[in-house]
mmCIF file of C-alpha atoms and ligand atoms in Angstrom:
data_model
loop_
_atom_site.group_PDB
_atom_site.id
_atom_site.type_symbol
_atom_site.label_atom_id
_atom_site.label_comp_id
_atom_site.label_asym_id
_atom_site.label_seq_id
_atom_site.Cartn_x
_atom_site.Cartn_y
_atom_site.Cartn_z
ATOM 1 C CA MET F 21 -61.209 -15.091 69.140
ATOM 2 C CA GLU F 22 -60.489 -18.746 68.502
ATOM 3 C CA LYS F 23 -57.703 -20.176 70.603
ATOM 4 C CA GLU F 24 -54.558 -21.244 68.788
ATOM 5 C CA ALA F 25 -53.790 -24.968 68.473
ATOM 6 C CA LEU F 26 -50.688 -26.356 70.194
ATOM 7 C CA PHE F 27 -50.888 -29.646 68.296
ATOM 8 C CA GLY F 28 -48.868 -29.251 65.104
ATOM 9 C CA LYS F 29 -46.232 -26.984 66.645
ATOM 10 C CA THR F 30 -42.580 -28.026 66.496
ATOM 11 C CA LEU F 31 -40.430 -28.039 69.622
ATOM 12 C CA LYS F 32 -38.924 -24.736 68.510
ATOM 13 C CA GLU F 33 -42.384 -23.192 68.182
ATOM 14 C CA LEU F 34 -43.382 -24.547 71.596
ATOM 15 C CA GLN F 35 -40.248 -22.930 73.016
ATOM 16 C CA GLY F 36 -41.575 -19.677 71.538
ATOM 17 C CA VAL F 37 -44.902 -20.238 73.329
ATOM 18 C CA ALA F 38 -43.118 -20.930 76.646
ATOM 19 C CA LYS F 39 -41.020 -17.801 76.227
ATOM 20 C CA GLU F 40 -44.042 -15.650 75.368
ATOM 21 C CA LEU F 41 -45.882 -16.828 78.500
ATOM 22 C CA VAL F 42 -42.746 -16.514 80.667
ATOM 23 C CA PHE F 43 -42.728 -20.221 81.556
ATOM 24 C CA PRO F 44 -39.516 -22.056 82.462
ATOM 25 C CA GLY F 45 -37.645 -23.188 79.317
ATOM 26 C CA PHE F 46 -38.206 -26.913 79.971
ATOM 27 C CA THR F 47 -42.014 -26.455 79.748
ATOM 28 C CA ALA F 48 -41.806 -26.622 75.940
ATOM 29 C CA LYS F 49 -40.418 -30.154 76.083
ATOM 30 C CA GLN F 50 -43.071 -31.116 78.627
ATOM 31 C CA ILE F 51 -45.836 -29.809 76.345
ATOM 32 C CA ALA F 52 -44.341 -31.715 73.377
ATOM 33 C CA ASP F 53 -44.368 -34.868 75.510
ATOM 34 C CA TRP F 54 -48.027 -34.452 76.403
ATOM 35 C CA LEU F 55 -49.005 -33.690 72.814
ATOM 36 C CA TYR F 56 -47.009 -36.272 70.893
ATOM 37 C CA LYS F 57 -46.135 -39.067 73.322
ATOM 38 C CA LYS F 58 -48.958 -39.125 75.850
ATOM 39 C CA LYS F 59 -51.438 -37.858 73.251
ATOM 40 C CA VAL F 60 -53.672 -35.843 75.553
ATOM 41 C CA SER F 61 -56.614 -33.916 74.192
ATOM 42 C CA THR F 62 -56.809 -31.092 76.758
ATOM 43 C CA ILE F 63 -54.306 -28.795 78.436
ATOM 44 C CA ASP F 64 -55.742 -29.760 81.844
ATOM 45 C CA GLU F 65 -54.300 -33.249 81.392
ATOM 46 C CA MET F 66 -50.739 -31.855 81.260
ATOM 47 C CA LEU F 67 -50.200 -32.718 84.903
ATOM 48 C CA ASN F 68 -46.516 -31.844 85.359
ATOM 49 C CA ILE F 69 -47.222 -28.241 84.384
ATOM 50 C CA SER F 70 -48.351 -26.152 87.363
ATOM 51 C CA ILE F 71 -52.075 -25.426 87.687
ATOM 52 C CA LYS F 72 -51.386 -21.712 87.361
ATOM 53 C CA ASN F 73 -49.398 -22.181 84.151
ATOM 54 C CA ARG F 74 -52.042 -24.508 82.750
ATOM 55 C CA GLU F 75 -54.610 -21.750 83.349
ATOM 56 C CA ILE F 76 -52.409 -19.224 81.545
ATOM 57 C CA LEU F 77 -51.875 -21.656 78.672
ATOM 58 C CA ASN F 78 -55.617 -22.328 78.475
ATOM 59 C CA GLU F 79 -56.409 -18.641 78.045
ATOM 60 C CA LYS F 80 -54.798 -18.439 74.626
ATOM 61 C CA TYR F 81 -54.249 -22.005 73.477
ATOM 62 C CA ARG F 82 -56.018 -25.326 73.040
ATOM 63 C CA VAL F 83 -54.637 -28.744 72.108
ATOM 64 C CA GLY F 84 -56.535 -28.580 68.829
ATOM 65 C CA LEU F 85 -57.141 -32.185 67.826
ATOM 66 C CA SER F 86 -60.143 -32.822 65.595
ATOM 67 C CA ALA F 87 -62.173 -35.989 65.616
ATOM 68 C CA TYR F 88 -63.250 -37.488 62.317
ATOM 69 C CA ASP F 89 -66.735 -36.718 61.040
ATOM 70 C CA LYS F 90 -67.465 -39.976 59.270
ATOM 71 C CA VAL F 91 -65.875 -43.321 58.464
ATOM 72 C CA GLN F 92 -66.686 -45.829 55.712
ATOM 73 C CA GLU F 93 -65.363 -49.365 55.562
ATOM 74 C CA SER F 94 -64.591 -51.354 52.424
ATOM 75 C CA VAL F 95 -65.211 -55.088 52.013
ATOM 76 C CA ASP F 96 -61.416 -55.503 52.016
ATOM 77 C CA GLY F 97 -60.983 -53.769 55.396
ATOM 78 C CA THR F 98 -59.795 -50.429 53.984
ATOM 79 C CA LYS F 99 -61.394 -47.498 55.799
ATOM 80 C CA LYS F 100 -61.938 -43.977 54.588
ATOM 81 C CA TYR F 101 -62.042 -41.240 57.225
ATOM 82 C CA LEU F 102 -63.586 -37.857 56.618
ATOM 83 C CA PHE F 103 -62.332 -34.857 58.597
ATOM 84 C CA ARG F 104 -63.734 -31.354 58.662
ATOM 85 C CA THR F 105 -61.340 -28.449 58.469
ATOM 86 C CA GLY F 106 -62.649 -24.902 59.172
ATOM 87 C CA ASN F 107 -64.948 -23.103 56.699
ATOM 88 C CA ASN F 108 -66.882 -26.279 55.890
ATOM 89 C CA LEU F 109 -64.047 -27.894 53.992
ATOM 90 C CA PHE F 110 -63.353 -31.600 54.199
ATOM 91 C CA LEU F 111 -60.406 -33.899 53.742
ATOM 92 C CA GLU F 112 -60.061 -37.649 53.567
ATOM 93 C CA ALA F 113 -57.538 -40.168 54.843
ATOM 94 C CA ALA F 114 -57.460 -43.868 53.922
ATOM 95 C CA TYR F 115 -56.475 -46.606 56.376
ATOM 96 C CA ILE F 116 -55.159 -49.641 54.495
ATOM 97 C CA PRO F 117 -54.494 -52.778 56.554
ATOM 98 C CA SER F 118 -52.591 -55.728 55.133
ATOM 99 C CA GLU F 119 -51.061 -58.805 56.712
ATOM 100 C CA ASN F 120 -47.859 -57.181 57.868
ATOM 101 C CA ARG F 121 -48.586 -53.464 57.547
ATOM 102 C CA LYS F 122 -51.149 -50.993 58.722
ATOM 103 C CA THR F 123 -50.770 -48.001 56.450
ATOM 104 C CA LEU F 124 -52.451 -44.629 56.599
ATOM 105 C CA CYS F 125 -52.658 -42.556 53.438
ATOM 106 C CA VAL F 126 -52.860 -38.902 54.490
ATOM 107 C CA SER F 127 -53.902 -35.749 52.640
ATOM 108 C CA SER F 128 -51.765 -32.631 52.492
ATOM 109 C CA GLN F 129 -54.281 -30.275 50.831
ATOM 110 C CA VAL F 130 -58.032 -29.961 50.377
ATOM 111 C CA GLY F 131 -58.365 -30.423 46.624
ATOM 112 C CA CYS F 132 -55.397 -29.855 44.350
ATOM 113 C CA LYS F 133 -54.373 -27.356 41.689
ATOM 114 C CA MET F 134 -52.280 -29.727 39.564
ATOM 115 C CA GLY F 135 -55.153 -30.866 37.321
ATOM 116 C CA CYS F 136 -54.016 -34.400 36.498
ATOM 117 C CA LEU F 137 -56.475 -35.861 34.023
ATOM 118 C CA PHE F 138 -57.087 -39.133 35.857
ATOM 119 C CA CYS F 139 -57.575 -37.840 39.406
ATOM 120 C CA MET F 140 -60.758 -37.020 41.315
ATOM 121 C CA THR F 141 -58.933 -34.680 43.680
ATOM 122 C CA GLY F 142 -57.610 -32.786 40.658
ATOM 123 C CA LYS F 143 -61.170 -32.435 39.324
ATOM 124 C CA GLN F 144 -62.196 -30.915 42.656
ATOM 125 C CA GLY F 145 -59.856 -27.939 42.165
ATOM 126 C CA PHE F 146 -57.853 -26.377 44.983
ATOM 127 C CA GLN F 147 -59.420 -25.269 48.266
ATOM 128 C CA LYS F 148 -56.706 -25.070 50.887
ATOM 129 C CA ASN F 149 -53.297 -26.110 52.140
ATOM 130 C CA LEU F 150 -53.490 -28.162 55.316
ATOM 131 C CA THR F 151 -51.446 -27.081 58.319
ATOM 132 C CA ALA F 152 -48.892 -29.465 59.822
ATOM 133 C CA GLY F 153 -51.353 -29.970 62.706
ATOM 134 C CA GLU F 154 -54.146 -30.943 60.314
ATOM 135 C CA ILE F 155 -51.844 -33.399 58.535
ATOM 136 C CA VAL F 156 -50.616 -35.079 61.737
ATOM 137 C CA ASN F 157 -54.121 -35.003 63.228
ATOM 138 C CA GLN F 158 -55.153 -37.616 60.636
ATOM 139 C CA MET F 159 -52.812 -40.192 62.182
ATOM 140 C CA VAL F 160 -53.837 -39.616 65.782
ATOM 141 C CA SER F 161 -57.583 -39.226 65.343
ATOM 142 C CA ILE F 162 -58.487 -42.515 63.681
ATOM 143 C CA GLU F 163 -59.606 -45.663 65.481
ATOM 144 C CA GLU F 164 -56.431 -47.541 64.498
ATOM 145 C CA LYS F 165 -54.059 -44.823 65.714
ATOM 146 C CA ASP F 166 -52.061 -47.211 67.898
ATOM 147 C CA GLU F 167 -51.706 -49.880 65.215
ATOM 148 C CA LEU F 168 -50.208 -47.829 62.394
ATOM 149 C CA THR F 169 -46.892 -49.037 61.002
ATOM 150 C CA ASN F 170 -46.573 -46.919 57.852
ATOM 151 C CA LEU F 171 -47.603 -43.544 56.564
ATOM 152 C CA VAL F 172 -47.900 -42.464 52.938
ATOM 153 C CA TYR F 173 -48.499 -38.903 51.767
ATOM 154 C CA MET F 174 -50.565 -39.974 48.781
ATOM 155 C CA GLY F 175 -54.016 -38.693 49.689
ATOM 156 C CA MET F 176 -55.562 -35.450 48.494
ATOM 157 C CA GLY F 177 -53.165 -32.802 47.220
ATOM 158 C CA GLU F 178 -49.611 -32.507 45.969
ATOM 159 C CA PRO F 179 -47.319 -32.580 49.030
ATOM 160 C CA MET F 180 -44.600 -30.512 47.312
ATOM 161 C CA ASP F 181 -47.134 -27.750 46.709
ATOM 162 C CA ASN F 182 -47.454 -27.414 50.484
ATOM 163 C CA ILE F 183 -43.832 -28.185 51.263
ATOM 164 C CA GLU F 184 -43.465 -25.960 54.333
ATOM 165 C CA GLN F 185 -46.290 -27.655 56.253
ATOM 166 C CA VAL F 186 -45.413 -31.113 54.939
ATOM 167 C CA LEU F 187 -41.812 -30.794 56.161
ATOM 168 C CA LYS F 188 -43.060 -29.502 59.492
ATOM 169 C CA SER F 189 -45.422 -32.458 59.857
ATOM 170 C CA LEU F 190 -42.570 -34.858 59.050
ATOM 171 C CA GLU F 191 -40.380 -33.157 61.650
ATOM 172 C CA ILE F 192 -43.082 -33.712 64.289
ATOM 173 C CA ILE F 193 -43.593 -37.349 63.292
ATOM 174 C CA THR F 194 -39.887 -38.297 63.096
ATOM 175 C CA SER F 195 -38.223 -36.222 65.848
ATOM 176 C CA ASP F 196 -37.280 -37.727 69.206
ATOM 177 C CA TRP F 197 -39.362 -35.055 70.947
ATOM 178 C CA GLY F 198 -42.298 -35.902 68.642
ATOM 179 C CA PHE F 199 -43.667 -39.290 67.613
ATOM 180 C CA ALA F 200 -40.137 -40.633 67.042
ATOM 181 C CA TRP F 201 -41.113 -42.625 63.954
ATOM 182 C CA SER F 202 -38.351 -43.840 61.679
ATOM 183 C CA PRO F 203 -38.442 -41.862 58.390
ATOM 184 C CA ARG F 204 -38.196 -45.259 56.670
ATOM 185 C CA ARG F 205 -41.809 -45.872 57.600
ATOM 186 C CA ILE F 206 -42.952 -42.837 55.633
ATOM 187 C CA ASN F 207 -43.301 -42.420 51.873
ATOM 188 C CA VAL F 208 -44.105 -39.039 50.331
ATOM 189 C CA SER F 209 -45.312 -38.797 46.756
ATOM 190 C CA THR F 210 -44.943 -36.073 44.167
ATOM 191 C CA ILE F 211 -45.786 -35.543 40.537
ATOM 192 C CA GLY F 212 -42.406 -33.819 40.271
ATOM 193 C CA VAL F 213 -42.316 -30.218 41.454
ATOM 194 C CA GLY F 214 -38.573 -29.634 41.035
ATOM 195 C CA PRO F 215 -37.514 -27.017 43.608
ATOM 196 C CA ALA F 216 -39.763 -28.294 46.403
ATOM 197 C CA MET F 217 -38.666 -31.858 45.694
ATOM 198 C CA ARG F 218 -35.058 -30.765 46.175
ATOM 199 C CA ARG F 219 -35.983 -29.288 49.553
ATOM 200 C CA PHE F 220 -37.730 -32.488 50.515
ATOM 201 C CA ILE F 221 -34.714 -34.609 49.534
ATOM 202 C CA GLU F 222 -32.343 -32.374 51.469
ATOM 203 C CA GLU F 223 -34.427 -31.682 54.549
ATOM 204 C CA SER F 224 -36.042 -35.052 55.149
ATOM 205 C CA GLU F 225 -34.980 -38.689 55.274
ATOM 206 C CA CYS F 226 -38.303 -40.153 54.173
ATOM 207 C CA HIS F 227 -38.841 -42.256 51.074
ATOM 208 C CA LEU F 228 -39.898 -40.513 47.874
ATOM 209 C CA ALA F 229 -42.370 -41.716 45.228
ATOM 210 C CA ILE F 230 -42.560 -39.943 41.882
ATOM 211 C CA SER F 231 -45.691 -40.268 39.774
ATOM 212 C CA MET F 232 -44.528 -40.882 36.237
ATOM 213 C CA HIS F 233 -47.483 -42.408 34.351
ATOM 214 C CA SER F 234 -45.800 -41.894 30.952
ATOM 215 C CA PRO F 235 -42.153 -41.744 29.885
ATOM 216 C CA TYR F 236 -43.026 -39.596 26.835
ATOM 217 C CA ASN F 237 -43.151 -35.818 27.252
ATOM 218 C CA GLN F 238 -46.062 -35.096 24.951
ATOM 219 C CA GLN F 239 -48.246 -37.787 26.437
ATOM 220 C CA ARG F 240 -47.255 -36.926 29.984
ATOM 221 C CA LYS F 241 -48.210 -33.299 29.304
ATOM 222 C CA GLU F 242 -51.686 -34.478 28.365
ATOM 223 C CA LEU F 243 -52.019 -36.569 31.501
ATOM 224 C CA MET F 244 -50.219 -34.250 33.897
ATOM 225 C CA PRO F 245 -49.880 -30.525 33.127
ATOM 226 C CA ILE F 246 -46.840 -30.308 35.480
ATOM 227 C CA GLU F 247 -44.788 -31.816 32.631
ATOM 228 C CA ASN F 248 -44.969 -28.385 30.926
ATOM 229 C CA VAL F 249 -43.032 -26.874 33.817
ATOM 230 C CA TYR F 250 -40.819 -29.712 35.077
ATOM 231 C CA PRO F 251 -40.288 -32.386 32.410
ATOM 232 C CA ILE F 252 -39.756 -35.866 33.790
ATOM 233 C CA GLU F 253 -36.118 -36.027 32.504
ATOM 234 C CA GLN F 254 -35.370 -32.916 34.542
ATOM 235 C CA ILE F 255 -36.865 -34.535 37.635
ATOM 236 C CA ILE F 256 -34.839 -37.699 37.105
ATOM 237 C CA ALA F 257 -31.692 -35.615 36.517
ATOM 238 C CA ILE F 258 -32.272 -33.949 39.921
ATOM 239 C CA LEU F 259 -32.681 -37.369 41.575
ATOM 240 C CA LYS F 260 -29.415 -38.561 40.027
ATOM 241 C CA GLU F 261 -27.539 -35.736 41.747
ATOM 242 C CA TYR F 262 -28.194 -37.271 45.162
ATOM 243 C CA ASP F 263 -26.881 -40.283 47.004
ATOM 244 C CA PHE F 264 -29.891 -41.843 48.723
ATOM 245 C CA GLY F 265 -27.852 -44.435 50.557
ATOM 246 C CA ARG F 266 -28.903 -48.023 51.093
ATOM 247 C CA GLN F 267 -31.989 -47.377 53.133
ATOM 248 C CA ARG F 268 -33.792 -44.522 51.478
ATOM 249 C CA ARG F 269 -36.098 -45.611 48.688
ATOM 250 C CA ILE F 270 -36.979 -43.890 45.426
ATOM 251 C CA SER F 271 -39.922 -45.337 43.534
ATOM 252 C CA PHE F 272 -41.887 -44.426 40.446
ATOM 253 C CA GLU F 273 -45.652 -44.778 40.412
ATOM 254 C CA TYR F 274 -47.112 -45.772 37.069
ATOM 255 C CA ILE F 275 -50.898 -45.911 36.642
ATOM 256 C CA MET F 276 -51.716 -48.115 33.676
ATOM 257 C CA PHE F 277 -54.270 -46.876 31.138
ATOM 258 C CA GLU F 278 -55.511 -49.271 28.501
ATOM 259 C CA GLY F 279 -54.089 -48.544 25.057
ATOM 260 C CA VAL F 280 -52.503 -45.318 26.280
ATOM 261 C CA ASN F 281 -49.325 -46.005 28.244
ATOM 262 C CA ASP F 282 -49.214 -49.797 28.533
ATOM 263 C CA SER F 283 -47.235 -50.777 25.407
ATOM 264 C CA VAL F 284 -43.889 -52.556 25.281
ATOM 265 C CA GLU F 285 -42.385 -49.351 23.818
ATOM 266 C CA HIS F 286 -43.543 -47.450 26.879
ATOM 267 C CA ALA F 287 -41.930 -50.027 29.125
ATOM 268 C CA ARG F 288 -38.626 -49.814 27.207
ATOM 269 C CA GLU F 289 -38.636 -46.018 27.280
ATOM 270 C CA LEU F 290 -39.338 -46.122 31.012
ATOM 271 C CA VAL F 291 -36.316 -48.400 31.487
ATOM 272 C CA ARG F 292 -34.156 -45.968 29.503
ATOM 273 C CA LEU F 293 -35.316 -43.040 31.630
ATOM 274 C CA VAL F 294 -34.606 -44.602 35.009
ATOM 275 C CA SER F 295 -31.395 -46.397 34.084
ATOM 276 C CA GLY F 296 -28.550 -45.452 36.398
ATOM 277 C CA LEU F 297 -30.920 -44.572 39.233
ATOM 278 C CA LYS F 298 -31.465 -47.073 42.040
ATOM 279 C CA SER F 299 -35.237 -47.206 42.102
ATOM 280 C CA ARG F 300 -38.268 -49.406 41.676
ATOM 281 C CA VAL F 301 -41.488 -49.057 39.737
ATOM 282 C CA ASN F 302 -44.991 -49.619 41.123
ATOM 283 C CA LEU F 303 -47.590 -50.452 38.512
ATOM 284 C CA ILE F 304 -51.042 -49.315 39.591
ATOM 285 C CA LYS F 305 -54.447 -50.297 38.315
ATOM 286 C CA PHE F 306 -56.485 -47.325 37.140
ATOM 287 C CA HIS F 307 -59.920 -46.828 38.680
ATOM 288 C CA PRO F 308 -62.119 -45.082 36.135
ATOM 289 C CA ILE F 309 -63.510 -41.731 37.245
ATOM 290 C CA PRO F 310 -66.402 -39.763 35.705
ATOM 291 C CA ASP F 311 -65.801 -37.634 32.602
ATOM 292 C CA THR F 312 -62.661 -39.317 31.388
ATOM 293 C CA PRO F 313 -62.211 -41.649 28.424
ATOM 294 C CA LEU F 314 -59.353 -43.416 30.255
ATOM 295 C CA ARG F 315 -59.751 -47.094 31.142
ATOM 296 C CA GLY F 316 -57.560 -49.363 33.229
ATOM 297 C CA SER F 317 -55.223 -51.906 31.582
ATOM 298 C CA SER F 318 -56.010 -55.602 32.006
ATOM 299 C CA HIS F 319 -54.065 -57.603 34.553
ATOM 300 C CA GLN F 320 -52.437 -59.561 31.742
ATOM 301 C CA LYS F 321 -51.205 -56.352 30.116
ATOM 302 C CA MET F 322 -49.847 -55.181 33.449
ATOM 303 C CA GLU F 323 -47.946 -58.436 33.864
ATOM 304 C CA GLU F 324 -46.478 -58.167 30.361
ATOM 305 C CA PHE F 325 -45.347 -54.626 31.146
ATOM 306 C CA GLN F 326 -43.872 -55.776 34.428
ATOM 307 C CA ASN F 327 -41.949 -58.568 32.629
ATOM 308 C CA VAL F 328 -40.321 -56.118 30.210
ATOM 309 C CA LEU F 329 -39.155 -53.992 33.131
ATOM 310 C CA GLU F 330 -37.927 -56.950 35.170
ATOM 311 C CA LYS F 331 -36.020 -58.429 32.206
ATOM 312 C CA LYS F 332 -34.173 -55.153 31.839
ATOM 313 C CA GLY F 333 -33.246 -55.195 35.510
ATOM 314 C CA VAL F 334 -35.853 -52.722 36.824
ATOM 315 C CA THR F 335 -37.682 -53.989 39.922
ATOM 316 C CA ALA F 336 -41.404 -53.634 39.292
ATOM 317 C CA THR F 337 -44.400 -54.613 41.377
ATOM 318 C CA ILE F 338 -48.095 -54.614 40.592
ATOM 319 C CA ARG F 339 -49.937 -52.888 43.371
ATOM 320 C CA LYS F 340 -53.083 -54.446 44.684
ATOM 321 C CA SER F 341 -56.088 -52.220 44.461
ATOM 322 C CA ARG F 342 -57.660 -51.440 47.836
ATOM 323 C CA GLY F 343 -60.862 -49.748 48.962
ATOM 324 C CA GLU F 344 -62.290 -49.342 45.467
ATOM 325 C CA ASP F 345 -65.910 -49.814 46.603
ATOM 326 C CA ILE F 346 -65.748 -46.853 49.005
ATOM 327 C CA TYR F 347 -63.763 -44.590 46.644
ATOM 328 C CA ALA F 348 -60.686 -44.820 48.841
ATOM 329 C CA ALA F 349 -58.390 -46.243 46.162
ATOM 330 C CA CYS F 350 -55.615 -44.384 44.426
ATOM 331 C CA GLY F 351 -56.819 -41.215 42.670
ATOM 332 C CA LEU F 352 -60.387 -41.483 43.960
ATOM 333 C CA LEU F 353 -60.292 -39.251 47.024
ATOM 334 C CA SER F 354 -62.482 -36.201 46.643
ATOM 335 C CA THR F 355 -64.561 -34.089 48.968
ATOM 336 C CA LYS F 356 -66.105 -31.951 46.249
ATOM 337 C CA SER F 357 -69.637 -33.259 46.757
ATOM 338 C CA LYS F 358 -69.420 -32.509 50.482
ATOM 339 C CA ILE F 359 -68.359 -28.945 49.779
ATOM 340 C CA GLN F 360 -71.233 -28.511 47.326
ATOM 341 C CA LYS F 361 -73.725 -29.905 49.813
ATOM 342 C CA ASN F 362 -72.588 -27.419 52.408
ATOM 343 C CA GLU F 363 -72.755 -24.552 49.954
ATOM 344 C CA GLU F 364 -76.303 -25.530 49.086
ATOM 345 C CA LYS F 365 -77.157 -25.532 52.765
ATOM 346 C CA ASP F 366 -75.605 -22.103 53.272
ATOM 347 C CA PHE F 367 -77.392 -20.344 50.448
HETATM 348 FE FE1 SF4 W 407 -53.139 -33.417 42.517
HETATM 349 FE FE2 SF4 W 407 -51.916 -35.768 42.858
HETATM 350 FE FE3 SF4 W 407 -54.384 -35.655 41.857
HETATM 351 FE FE4 SF4 W 407 -52.354 -34.781 40.362
HETATM 352 S S1 SF4 W 407 -52.686 -36.878 41.084
HETATM 353 S S2 SF4 W 407 -54.334 -33.731 40.640
HETATM 354 S S3 SF4 W 407 -51.039 -33.906 41.962
HETATM 355 S S4 SF4 W 407 -53.774 -35.033 43.930
#
């Protein structure tokens, strides 16, 4: 039987492990320290736990970190890491360095069931929810693990569709007994899954990014089937119920498709939708993917759109595209081909 991983357990869960093995209560905190502060990769390195207790721990548990399988580097310094997760499934994480930030974009699922028209992960379909351990593993198993300044949950999957494990991973990353990161260094994205988004707002302090992509219901339905269940007005109405304070940031992501959602009318409607909500808008260049008629808007069009928003008092930025040549840019992460290759090998 495979040993259970300790990495990815909360302090409360580690207290359960200590209790089960009849260890002194303080052992849980010691294990958390070794896992999340001293970042050991074996139980034998947990030196302040007695040899006998380490042996007992070793019988049933392992640390459970997984090294990456492959890394690709873009001409702009962006790196895409590939990790294997049981049953020949793969996930990707993108490391995005800039002058003053070193950001890691992590995945929360292998594939995704949300079916957004413009997204490679969506085209892959859904394979699995990642565990909290598999999510946090991405930030400690890359070469730049000690340089990271920011974390974004914008990789493969819809974080709100795996809310339990996502919240658990955030608890490990932000707690004093864990990595003790400020929640202000973390941004979690969603296409707007109402109930789970409420939980996220209430149970975490991290920033929230909502993918809007169109302010019109009918068009948004075509781009993002979630609109049929949670219309964007409903999502914005939920956001307006909360006081996010001065520090917590709400942003809207808006991928710009040529001739589809980049008109002045779209910009005005967007302004109307978000009025009264302290937020900003990030305009994102679309990277064409196979089997879609969608094309990215020109830079000039994006600037015009940005100007309309800014003139109406909505802060809007145009996001630089990163890692396009290695398929690490927004919406391009997919491990479908790897899964197929493995299936071919198996049969
Ligand atoms: Fe899933 Fe996000 Fe892609 Fe939509 S955009 S299919 S929610 S990964």
